[in-house]
Short mmCIF file of C-alpha atoms in Angstrom, two decimals:
data_model
loop_
_atom_site.label_atom_id
_atom_site.label_comp_id
_atom_site.label_asym_id
_atom_site.label_seq_id
_atom_site.Cartn_x
_atom_site.Cartn_y
_atom_site.Cartn_z
CA MET A 1 10.51 -5.28 21.83
CA THR A 2 9.03 -3.37 19.27
CA GLU A 3 8.50 -5.35 16.13
CA ILE A 4 8.12 -4.04 12.39
CA THR A 5 5.95 -6.33 10.33
CA ALA A 6 8.18 -6.99 8.54
CA GLU A 7 11.46 -5.55 7.13
CA ASN A 8 10.89 -7.27 3.91
CA ARG A 9 7.35 -5.62 3.69
CA LEU A 10 8.82 -1.71 4.14
CA GLN A 11 11.39 -2.47 1.38
CA ALA A 12 8.40 -3.90 -0.74
CA GLU A 13 6.66 -0.62 -0.02
CA ILE A 14 9.81 1.60 -0.75
CA LEU A 15 10.24 -0.08 -4.05
CA GLY A 16 6.57 0.87 -4.79
CA LEU A 17 7.00 4.74 -3.72
CA LYS A 18 10.22 4.64 -6.27
CA GLU A 19 8.04 3.38 -8.84
CA ALA A 20 5.11 5.85 -8.31
CA MET A 21 8.08 8.86 -8.28
CA ALA A 22 9.61 7.10 -11.37
CA ASN A 23 6.25 7.50 -13.14
CA ARG A 24 5.79 11.40 -12.12
CA PRO A 25 8.67 13.18 -13.42
CA LYS A 26 7.63 16.54 -13.02
CA ALA A 27 5.85 15.76 -9.49
CA PRO A 28 7.04 17.61 -6.50
CA ARG A 29 9.31 15.58 -4.40
CA ILE A 30 6.94 15.29 -1.51
CA LEU A 31 6.18 11.88 0.19
CA ARG A 32 2.67 12.41 2.25
CA ILE A 33 2.82 10.22 5.01
CA GLY A 34 0.16 9.43 7.33
CA ILE A 35 0.12 8.27 11.08
CA ALA A 36 -2.31 6.27 12.75
CA GLY A 37 -2.65 4.16 16.02
CA PRO A 38 -4.12 3.94 19.66
CA ARG A 39 -4.67 7.02 21.54
CA THR A 40 -4.25 5.18 25.03
CA LEU A 41 -0.14 3.72 25.18
CA ASN A 42 1.50 3.35 28.17
CA GLU A 43 5.33 4.70 28.58
CA GLN A 44 6.72 1.67 27.17
CA GLN A 45 4.46 1.74 24.23
CA LEU A 46 5.36 5.23 23.61
CA ARG A 47 9.26 4.74 23.89
CA SER A 48 8.66 1.88 21.78
CA GLY A 49 6.43 3.49 19.08
CA LEU A 50 8.70 6.57 18.75
CA LEU A 51 11.98 4.58 18.31
CA ALA A 52 10.11 2.36 15.45
CA LEU A 53 8.56 5.53 13.59
CA CYS A 54 12.22 6.91 13.69
CA ASN A 55 13.79 3.95 11.95
CA VAL A 56 10.80 3.46 9.56
CA LEU A 57 10.90 7.35 8.53
CA LEU A 58 14.87 7.17 8.57
CA THR A 59 14.66 4.42 6.16
CA ILE A 60 12.11 5.60 4.02
CA SER A 61 14.11 8.87 3.91
CA THR A 62 17.47 7.31 3.14
CA GLU A 63 16.17 4.72 0.19
CA LEU A 64 14.04 7.65 -1.36
CA GLY A 65 16.66 10.18 -1.04
CA LEU A 66 19.29 8.34 -2.58
CA PHE A 67 16.91 7.28 -5.30
CA ILE A 68 16.03 10.92 -5.95
CA GLN A 69 19.45 11.93 -5.65
CA ASN A 70 20.71 9.89 -8.36
CA LYS A 71 22.42 11.49 -11.33
CA GLN A 72 19.98 9.76 -13.84
CA THR A 73 16.89 10.07 -11.74
CA ALA A 74 17.42 14.14 -11.18
CA GLN A 75 18.20 14.46 -14.83
CA LYS A 76 14.90 12.79 -15.77
CA HIS A 77 13.10 14.69 -12.57
CA ASN A 78 13.74 18.31 -14.28
CA ASP A 79 12.20 20.12 -11.36
CA ILE A 80 14.75 19.05 -8.86
CA LYS A 81 18.65 19.38 -8.35
CA GLN A 82 20.59 16.58 -7.86
CA SER A 83 21.16 17.50 -4.14
CA GLN A 84 17.30 18.26 -3.19
CA LEU A 85 16.59 16.50 0.21
CA LEU A 86 13.14 14.34 -0.10
CA THR A 87 10.22 16.43 1.69
CA LEU A 88 8.12 14.48 4.11
CA ARG A 89 4.80 15.54 4.85
CA LEU A 90 3.42 13.93 8.07
CA THR A 91 0.05 13.89 8.53
CA SER A 92 -2.37 12.77 11.71
CA SER A 93 -5.62 13.92 13.23
CA LEU A 94 -3.41 14.93 16.35
CA ALA A 95 -5.63 12.67 18.34
CA ILE A 96 -4.01 12.20 21.58
CA GLY A 97 -1.41 8.97 21.84
CA ALA A 98 0.40 7.74 18.77
CA ASP A 99 -0.70 10.18 16.39
CA ARG A 100 1.02 12.92 18.26
CA LEU A 101 4.37 10.91 18.01
CA VAL A 102 5.50 12.71 14.73
CA MET A 103 5.50 16.03 16.04
CA THR A 104 8.12 14.87 18.47
CA SER A 105 11.60 16.72 18.51
CA GLU A 106 13.20 13.17 18.35
CA VAL A 107 11.52 12.45 15.29
CA SER A 108 13.20 15.64 13.78
CA SER A 109 16.10 15.23 15.23
CA CYS A 110 16.60 11.82 13.99
CA LEU A 111 15.39 12.89 10.14
CA HIS A 112 17.80 16.20 10.12
CA GLY A 113 20.15 16.49 7.45
CA LYS A 114 18.32 13.47 5.95
CA ALA A 115 14.56 14.86 4.85
CA LYS A 116 12.77 18.16 4.89
CA LEU A 117 9.82 17.92 7.50
CA GLU A 118 6.33 19.32 7.03
CA TYR A 119 3.88 18.75 9.38
CA ALA A 120 0.15 18.43 8.30
CA ALA A 121 -3.28 17.84 10.41
CA VAL A 122 -6.83 16.88 9.50
CA LEU A 123 -9.16 17.88 12.21
CA PRO A 124 -12.13 16.32 12.90
CA PHE A 125 -13.85 19.79 14.30
CA LEU A 126 -13.28 23.13 13.72
CA LEU A 127 -10.83 24.56 15.60
CA GLN A 128 -12.80 26.51 18.05
CA ASP A 129 -14.91 23.57 18.45
CA CYS A 130 -11.88 20.79 18.94
CA LYS A 131 -11.45 21.53 22.97
CA LYS A 132 -15.26 20.13 23.15
CA GLY A 133 -15.07 17.62 20.47
CA MET A 134 -12.02 15.91 21.91
CA TYR A 135 -12.90 16.11 25.71
CA GLU A 136 -12.62 12.65 26.95
CA THR A 137 -15.00 12.15 30.07
CA SER A 138 -12.58 9.14 31.19
CA ARG A 139 -9.85 11.31 32.14
CA SER A 140 -9.85 13.99 34.49
CA LYS A 141 -10.33 17.83 34.08
CA ILE A 142 -6.68 18.73 34.40
CA GLU A 143 -5.66 15.90 31.92
CA ASN A 144 -8.00 17.32 29.38
CA GLU A 145 -6.80 20.83 30.08
CA THR A 146 -3.23 19.44 29.50
CA ASP A 147 -4.32 17.49 26.42
CA TRP A 148 -5.79 20.90 24.98
CA LEU A 149 -2.37 22.96 25.76
CA ALA A 150 -0.60 20.23 23.85
CA LEU A 151 -2.91 20.29 20.78
CA SER A 152 -2.94 24.12 20.88
CA THR A 153 0.75 23.91 20.76
CA PHE A 154 1.04 21.48 17.62
CA ILE A 155 -1.74 23.54 15.83
CA GLU A 156 0.33 26.87 16.21
CA GLN A 157 3.30 24.47 14.95
CA ILE A 158 1.86 23.64 11.94
CA LYS A 159 0.38 27.36 11.26
CA ARG A 160 3.96 28.95 11.43
CA GLN A 161 4.95 26.71 8.52
CA ALA A 162 5.42 28.75 5.42
CA GLU A 163 1.86 26.39 3.86
CA SER A 164 -0.32 25.69 7.14
CA ASN A 165 -1.46 22.28 5.82
CA LEU A 166 -4.18 22.32 8.24
CA ILE A 167 -7.57 21.17 7.33
CA GLU A 168 -10.70 21.49 9.96
CA LEU A 169 -13.77 19.59 9.46
CA GLU A 170 -16.87 20.77 10.59
CA GLY A 171 -17.80 18.03 12.94
CA ASP A 172 -20.79 17.79 15.43
CA THR A 173 -19.77 17.51 18.79
CA THR A 174 -23.16 17.20 20.03
CA SER A 175 -23.15 13.30 21.48
CA ALA A 176 -20.64 10.62 21.35
CA ASP A 177 -22.14 9.20 18.28
CA THR A 178 -22.13 12.40 16.34
CA ARG A 179 -18.41 12.85 17.47
CA ASP A 180 -17.44 9.34 16.15
CA LYS A 181 -19.29 10.01 12.93
CA ALA A 182 -16.84 13.20 12.81
CA HIS A 183 -13.63 11.02 13.58
CA PHE A 184 -14.63 8.47 10.65
CA LYS A 185 -15.09 11.27 8.51
CA CYS A 186 -11.70 12.44 9.52
CA ALA A 187 -10.07 9.39 8.95
CA LYS A 188 -11.36 8.99 5.45
CA MET A 189 -10.10 12.96 4.64
CA LEU A 190 -6.48 11.84 6.19
CA VAL A 191 -6.65 9.02 3.58
CA LYS A 192 -7.26 11.01 0.95
CA ASN A 193 -4.26 13.27 1.48
CA ILE A 194 -1.60 10.83 1.81
CA ASP A 195 0.37 8.46 -0.44
CA VAL A 196 1.27 6.08 2.65
CA LEU A 197 0.13 4.94 6.02
CA ILE A 198 2.25 3.88 9.13
CA VAL A 199 -0.05 2.53 11.50
CA LEU A 200 0.94 1.46 14.84
CA THR A 201 -1.00 -1.55 16.85
CA LYS A 202 -0.75 -3.15 19.95
CA GLU A 203 0.21 -7.00 19.57
CA GLY A 204 -2.84 -8.85 19.90
CA LYS A 205 -5.37 -6.46 20.30
CA SER A 206 -8.08 -5.06 17.89
CA GLN A 207 -8.21 -1.57 18.02
CA LEU A 208 -12.20 -1.41 16.77
CA THR A 209 -14.93 -1.95 18.64
CA SER A 210 -18.22 -3.37 17.13
CA HIS A 211 -19.95 -0.04 18.44
CA HIS A 212 -17.52 2.45 17.02
CA LEU A 213 -17.00 3.64 13.70
CA ALA A 214 -13.96 5.45 13.91
CA GLY A 215 -10.68 3.98 14.91
CA THR A 216 -7.06 2.77 13.94
CA LYS A 217 -8.55 -0.20 12.27
CA THR A 218 -10.62 1.85 10.28
CA THR A 219 -8.27 4.23 9.08
CA GLN A 220 -6.09 0.85 8.19
CA ARG A 221 -9.08 -0.58 6.23
CA LEU A 222 -9.82 2.89 4.65
CA ALA A 223 -6.17 3.11 3.37
CA GLN A 224 -6.36 -0.25 2.06
CA GLN A 225 -9.50 -0.07 -0.05
CA SER A 226 -7.85 3.23 -1.59
CA GLY A 227 -5.10 1.30 -2.49
CA ARG A 228 -2.51 3.01 -0.18
CA PRO A 229 0.79 1.37 1.08
CA ILE A 230 0.72 0.38 4.48
CA ILE A 231 3.29 0.26 7.21
CA GLN A 232 2.52 -1.67 10.18
CA ILE A 233 4.35 -1.12 13.73
CA VAL A 234 3.32 -3.56 16.21
CA LEU A 235 3.64 -2.38 19.89
CA PRO A 236 3.99 -4.62 22.77
CA LEU A 237 1.21 -5.15 25.52
#
């Protein structure tokens, strides 16, 4: 069973977000939420992760939504109306696995009427280089083609928005080492463009190997160093 560690930690982070909003009375009511997690997930982990992610996002939307719709808060934040919904900008690198859970219909359905959704992505490579840069030699040609089609669909969904919110970095696809460095730069840019990070990890397993710069643990560490609140979802093995 998936565990969100811990409920009191989630409430503490939400309290911090409320305080940050109160200190920025004229700021837009957009909360930029980053998503990071492992690329390889089994079906149980995907289902558990999706359910936990929906619960976390719903809790954030409900708690902060009630906060900004409060009459006194709405009067103080003179750029919003009392009835306006909070906007969640869900941001990831769109890597296969946990990163893409935010783009699913299940997430948009669970937040319907609770928050407005925007999607954003930070790509480690220029769009025309992503197919090569994200090619996984451990997977079959068909699996890689399927992955590319899914990625292209998500990117088109982002580009169709009023504001595309798509950042393309000029990562080098030449070798595994240069691609790793590109993903590391991508993680740094992701953290720079979020207010809070939701990180999915596997129970009892480290997501970072000694020979890789990039990874879930790296993104989490960068977020901690930047003072970003972190909400952790632990997936079953």
